[in-house]
mmCIF file of C-alpha atoms in Angstrom:
data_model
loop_
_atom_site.group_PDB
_atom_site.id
_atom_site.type_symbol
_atom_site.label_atom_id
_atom_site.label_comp_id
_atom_site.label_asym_id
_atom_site.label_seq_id
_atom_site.Cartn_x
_atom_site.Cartn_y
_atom_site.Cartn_z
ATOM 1 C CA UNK E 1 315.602 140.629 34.582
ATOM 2 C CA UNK E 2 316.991 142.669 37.215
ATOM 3 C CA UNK E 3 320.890 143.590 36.895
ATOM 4 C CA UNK E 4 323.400 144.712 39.421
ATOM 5 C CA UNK E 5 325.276 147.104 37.241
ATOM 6 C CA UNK E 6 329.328 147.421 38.012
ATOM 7 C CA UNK E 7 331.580 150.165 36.763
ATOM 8 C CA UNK E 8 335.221 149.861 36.996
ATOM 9 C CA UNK E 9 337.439 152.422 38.426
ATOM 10 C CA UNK E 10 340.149 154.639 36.673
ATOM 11 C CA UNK E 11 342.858 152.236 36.001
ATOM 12 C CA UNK E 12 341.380 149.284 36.527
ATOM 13 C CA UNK E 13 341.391 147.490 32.829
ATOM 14 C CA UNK E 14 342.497 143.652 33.785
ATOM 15 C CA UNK E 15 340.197 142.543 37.177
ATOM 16 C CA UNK E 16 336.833 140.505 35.830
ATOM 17 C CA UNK E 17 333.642 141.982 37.086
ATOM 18 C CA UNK E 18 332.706 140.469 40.366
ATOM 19 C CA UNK E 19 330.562 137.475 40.008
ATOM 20 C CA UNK E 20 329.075 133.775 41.211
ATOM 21 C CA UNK E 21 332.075 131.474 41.097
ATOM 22 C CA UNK E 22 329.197 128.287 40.335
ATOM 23 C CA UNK E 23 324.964 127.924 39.583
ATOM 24 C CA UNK E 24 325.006 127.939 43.207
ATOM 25 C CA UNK E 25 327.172 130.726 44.890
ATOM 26 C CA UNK E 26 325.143 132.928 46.973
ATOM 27 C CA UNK E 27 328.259 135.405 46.706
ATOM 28 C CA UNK E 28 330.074 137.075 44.310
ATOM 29 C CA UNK E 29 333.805 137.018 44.223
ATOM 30 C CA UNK E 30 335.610 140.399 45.475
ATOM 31 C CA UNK E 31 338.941 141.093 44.394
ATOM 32 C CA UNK E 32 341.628 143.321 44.982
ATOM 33 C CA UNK E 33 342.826 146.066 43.088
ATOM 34 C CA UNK E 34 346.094 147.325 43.840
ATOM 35 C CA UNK E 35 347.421 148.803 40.576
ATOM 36 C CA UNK E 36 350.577 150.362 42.650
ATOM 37 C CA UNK E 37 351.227 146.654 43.593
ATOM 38 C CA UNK E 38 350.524 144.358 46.542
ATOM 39 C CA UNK E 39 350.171 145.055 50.418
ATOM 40 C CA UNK E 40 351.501 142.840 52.765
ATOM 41 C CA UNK E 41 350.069 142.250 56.442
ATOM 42 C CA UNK E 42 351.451 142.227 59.601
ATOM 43 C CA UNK E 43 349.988 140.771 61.954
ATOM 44 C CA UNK E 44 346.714 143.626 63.810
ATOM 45 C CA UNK E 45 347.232 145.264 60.542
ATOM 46 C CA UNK E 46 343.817 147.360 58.879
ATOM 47 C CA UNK E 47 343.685 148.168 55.502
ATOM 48 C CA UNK E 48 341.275 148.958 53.365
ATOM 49 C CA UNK E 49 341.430 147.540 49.752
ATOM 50 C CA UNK E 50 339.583 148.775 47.105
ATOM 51 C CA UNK E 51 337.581 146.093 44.913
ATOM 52 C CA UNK E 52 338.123 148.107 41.743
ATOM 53 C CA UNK E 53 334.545 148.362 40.939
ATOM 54 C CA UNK E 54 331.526 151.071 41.744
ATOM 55 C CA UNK E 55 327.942 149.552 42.180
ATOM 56 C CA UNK E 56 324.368 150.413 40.886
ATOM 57 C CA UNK E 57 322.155 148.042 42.944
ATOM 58 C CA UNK E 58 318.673 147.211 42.157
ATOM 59 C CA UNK E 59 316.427 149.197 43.917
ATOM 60 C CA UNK E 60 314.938 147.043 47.248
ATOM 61 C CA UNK E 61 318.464 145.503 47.974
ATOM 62 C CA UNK E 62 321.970 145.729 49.581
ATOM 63 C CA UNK E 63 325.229 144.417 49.010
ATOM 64 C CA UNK E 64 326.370 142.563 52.088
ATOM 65 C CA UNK E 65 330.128 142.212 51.983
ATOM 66 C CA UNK E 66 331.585 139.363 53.782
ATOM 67 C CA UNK E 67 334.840 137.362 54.629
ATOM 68 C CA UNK E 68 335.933 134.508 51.881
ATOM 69 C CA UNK E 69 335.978 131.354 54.567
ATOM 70 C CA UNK E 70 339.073 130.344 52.919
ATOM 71 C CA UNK E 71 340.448 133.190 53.293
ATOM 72 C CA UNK E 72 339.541 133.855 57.126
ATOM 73 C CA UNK E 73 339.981 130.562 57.953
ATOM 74 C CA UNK E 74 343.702 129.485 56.281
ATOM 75 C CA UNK E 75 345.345 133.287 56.623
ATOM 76 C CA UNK E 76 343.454 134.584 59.545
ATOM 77 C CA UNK E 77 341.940 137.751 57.602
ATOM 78 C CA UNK E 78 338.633 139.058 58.833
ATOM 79 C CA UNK E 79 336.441 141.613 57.988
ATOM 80 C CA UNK E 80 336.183 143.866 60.957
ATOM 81 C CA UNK E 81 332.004 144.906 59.776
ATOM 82 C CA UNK E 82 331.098 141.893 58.679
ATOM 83 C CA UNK E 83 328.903 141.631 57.253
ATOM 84 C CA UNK E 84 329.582 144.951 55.367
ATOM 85 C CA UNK E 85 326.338 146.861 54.030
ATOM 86 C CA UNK E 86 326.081 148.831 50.875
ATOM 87 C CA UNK E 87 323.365 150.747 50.213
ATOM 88 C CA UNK E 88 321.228 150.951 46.820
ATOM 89 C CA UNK E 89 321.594 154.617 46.618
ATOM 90 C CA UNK E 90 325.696 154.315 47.124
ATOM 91 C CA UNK E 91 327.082 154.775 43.915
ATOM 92 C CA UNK E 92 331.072 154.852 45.192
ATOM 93 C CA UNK E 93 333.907 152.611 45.097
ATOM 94 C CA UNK E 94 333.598 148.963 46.744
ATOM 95 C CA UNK E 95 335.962 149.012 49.456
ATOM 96 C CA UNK E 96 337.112 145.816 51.469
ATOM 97 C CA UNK E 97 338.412 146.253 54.967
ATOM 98 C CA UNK E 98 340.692 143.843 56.248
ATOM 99 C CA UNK E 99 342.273 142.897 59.548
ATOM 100 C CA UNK E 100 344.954 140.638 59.995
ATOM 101 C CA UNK E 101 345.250 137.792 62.800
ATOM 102 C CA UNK E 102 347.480 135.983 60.957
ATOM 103 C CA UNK E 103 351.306 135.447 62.757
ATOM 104 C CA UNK E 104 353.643 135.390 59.692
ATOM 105 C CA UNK E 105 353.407 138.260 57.082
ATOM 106 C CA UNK E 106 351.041 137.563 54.418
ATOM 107 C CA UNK E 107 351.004 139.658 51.364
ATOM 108 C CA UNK E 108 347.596 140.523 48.982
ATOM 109 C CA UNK E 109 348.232 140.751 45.446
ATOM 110 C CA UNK E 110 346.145 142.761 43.005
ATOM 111 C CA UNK E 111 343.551 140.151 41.303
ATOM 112 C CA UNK E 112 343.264 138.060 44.486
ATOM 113 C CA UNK E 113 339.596 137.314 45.922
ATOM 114 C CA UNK E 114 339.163 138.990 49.312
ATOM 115 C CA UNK E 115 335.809 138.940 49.982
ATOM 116 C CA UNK E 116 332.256 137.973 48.358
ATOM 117 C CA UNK E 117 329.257 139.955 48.050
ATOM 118 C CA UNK E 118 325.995 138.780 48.896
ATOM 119 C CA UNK E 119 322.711 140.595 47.233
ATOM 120 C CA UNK E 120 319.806 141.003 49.884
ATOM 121 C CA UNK E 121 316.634 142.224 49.748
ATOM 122 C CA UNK E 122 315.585 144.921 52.414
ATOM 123 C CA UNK E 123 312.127 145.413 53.697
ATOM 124 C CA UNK E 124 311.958 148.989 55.441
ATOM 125 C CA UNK E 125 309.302 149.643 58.066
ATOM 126 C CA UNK E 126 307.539 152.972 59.898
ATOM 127 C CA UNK E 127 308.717 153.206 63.268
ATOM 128 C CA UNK E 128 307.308 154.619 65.898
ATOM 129 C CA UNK E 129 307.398 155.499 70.168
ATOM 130 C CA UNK E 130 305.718 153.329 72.201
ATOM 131 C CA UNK E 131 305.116 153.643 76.166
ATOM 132 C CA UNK E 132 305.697 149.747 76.957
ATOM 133 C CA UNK E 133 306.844 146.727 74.518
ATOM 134 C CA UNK E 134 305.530 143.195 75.065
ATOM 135 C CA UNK E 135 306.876 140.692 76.970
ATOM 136 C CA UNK E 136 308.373 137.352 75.764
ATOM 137 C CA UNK E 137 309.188 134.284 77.999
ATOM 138 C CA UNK E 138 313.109 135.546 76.928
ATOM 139 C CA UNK E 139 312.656 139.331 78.273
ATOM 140 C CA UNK E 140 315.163 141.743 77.827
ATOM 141 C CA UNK E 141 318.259 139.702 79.841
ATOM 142 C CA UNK E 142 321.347 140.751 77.118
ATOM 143 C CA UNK E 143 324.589 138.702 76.106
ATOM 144 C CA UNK E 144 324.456 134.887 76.967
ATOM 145 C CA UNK E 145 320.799 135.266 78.366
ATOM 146 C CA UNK E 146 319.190 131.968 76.377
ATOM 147 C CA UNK E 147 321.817 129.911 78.599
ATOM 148 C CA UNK E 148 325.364 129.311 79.570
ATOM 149 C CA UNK E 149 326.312 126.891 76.609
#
């Protein structure tokens, strides 16, 4: 069986190792560490909260990080890249950056879930130049070009 191997930072000795909240989670719950203690948000605020946790992926994947719903949708935090990509060969720290809509402060504690990772495979293909591309009934019209609803 493949793993997704997780080692945990310097001073992190208390957060569980990210994983599938039920049988049928497609992501694994991300949470914060903040050993010097918790961050609160103002609303436009960026930060960028470490997870706690470094990654070996298995090779032919990526870790997509992406918003918590409940998270997004009750406190107004987004992820600003979402979804987030790393890479197999990224053996660093998972970071988490947050943004802040929210109007009252709201304050992150160390331990809570802010964010999920999703494993994905990636297929990689040769590229090449080409002199003309072919056309599709669509074309090449942009933003809003399949209609104005």
């Amino acid at each position: 069986m493949t793993e997704i191997k997780f080692k945990r930072v310097e001073g992190n000795r208390d957060l569980p190792v990210p994983a599938y909240a039920t049988d049928g989670a497609a992501g694994m719950d991300l949470r914060a560490f903040l050993p010097d203690g918790p961050v609160t948000f103002e609303h436009g605020d960026l930060e960028i909260i470490s997870t706690g946790f470094c990654v070996e992926l298995p090779p032919g994947t990526e870790m997509q990080v992406r918003p918590r719903s409940g998270l997004a949708l009750k406190t107004g935090f987004i992820i600003p890249n979402s979804p987030g990509t790393v890479d197999e060969d990224f053996r660093g720290c998972v970071m988490v950056g947050l943004y802040y809509l929210g109007r009252d402060p709201y304050t992150i504690r160390h331990g809570d879930r802010i964010a999920q990772a999703v494993i994905a495979e990636v297929r990689r293909y040769p590229t090449v130049v080409v002199e003309e591309l072919s056309g599709t009934e669509r074309g090449s019209g942009g933003f809003g070009s399949t209609g104005r609803n």
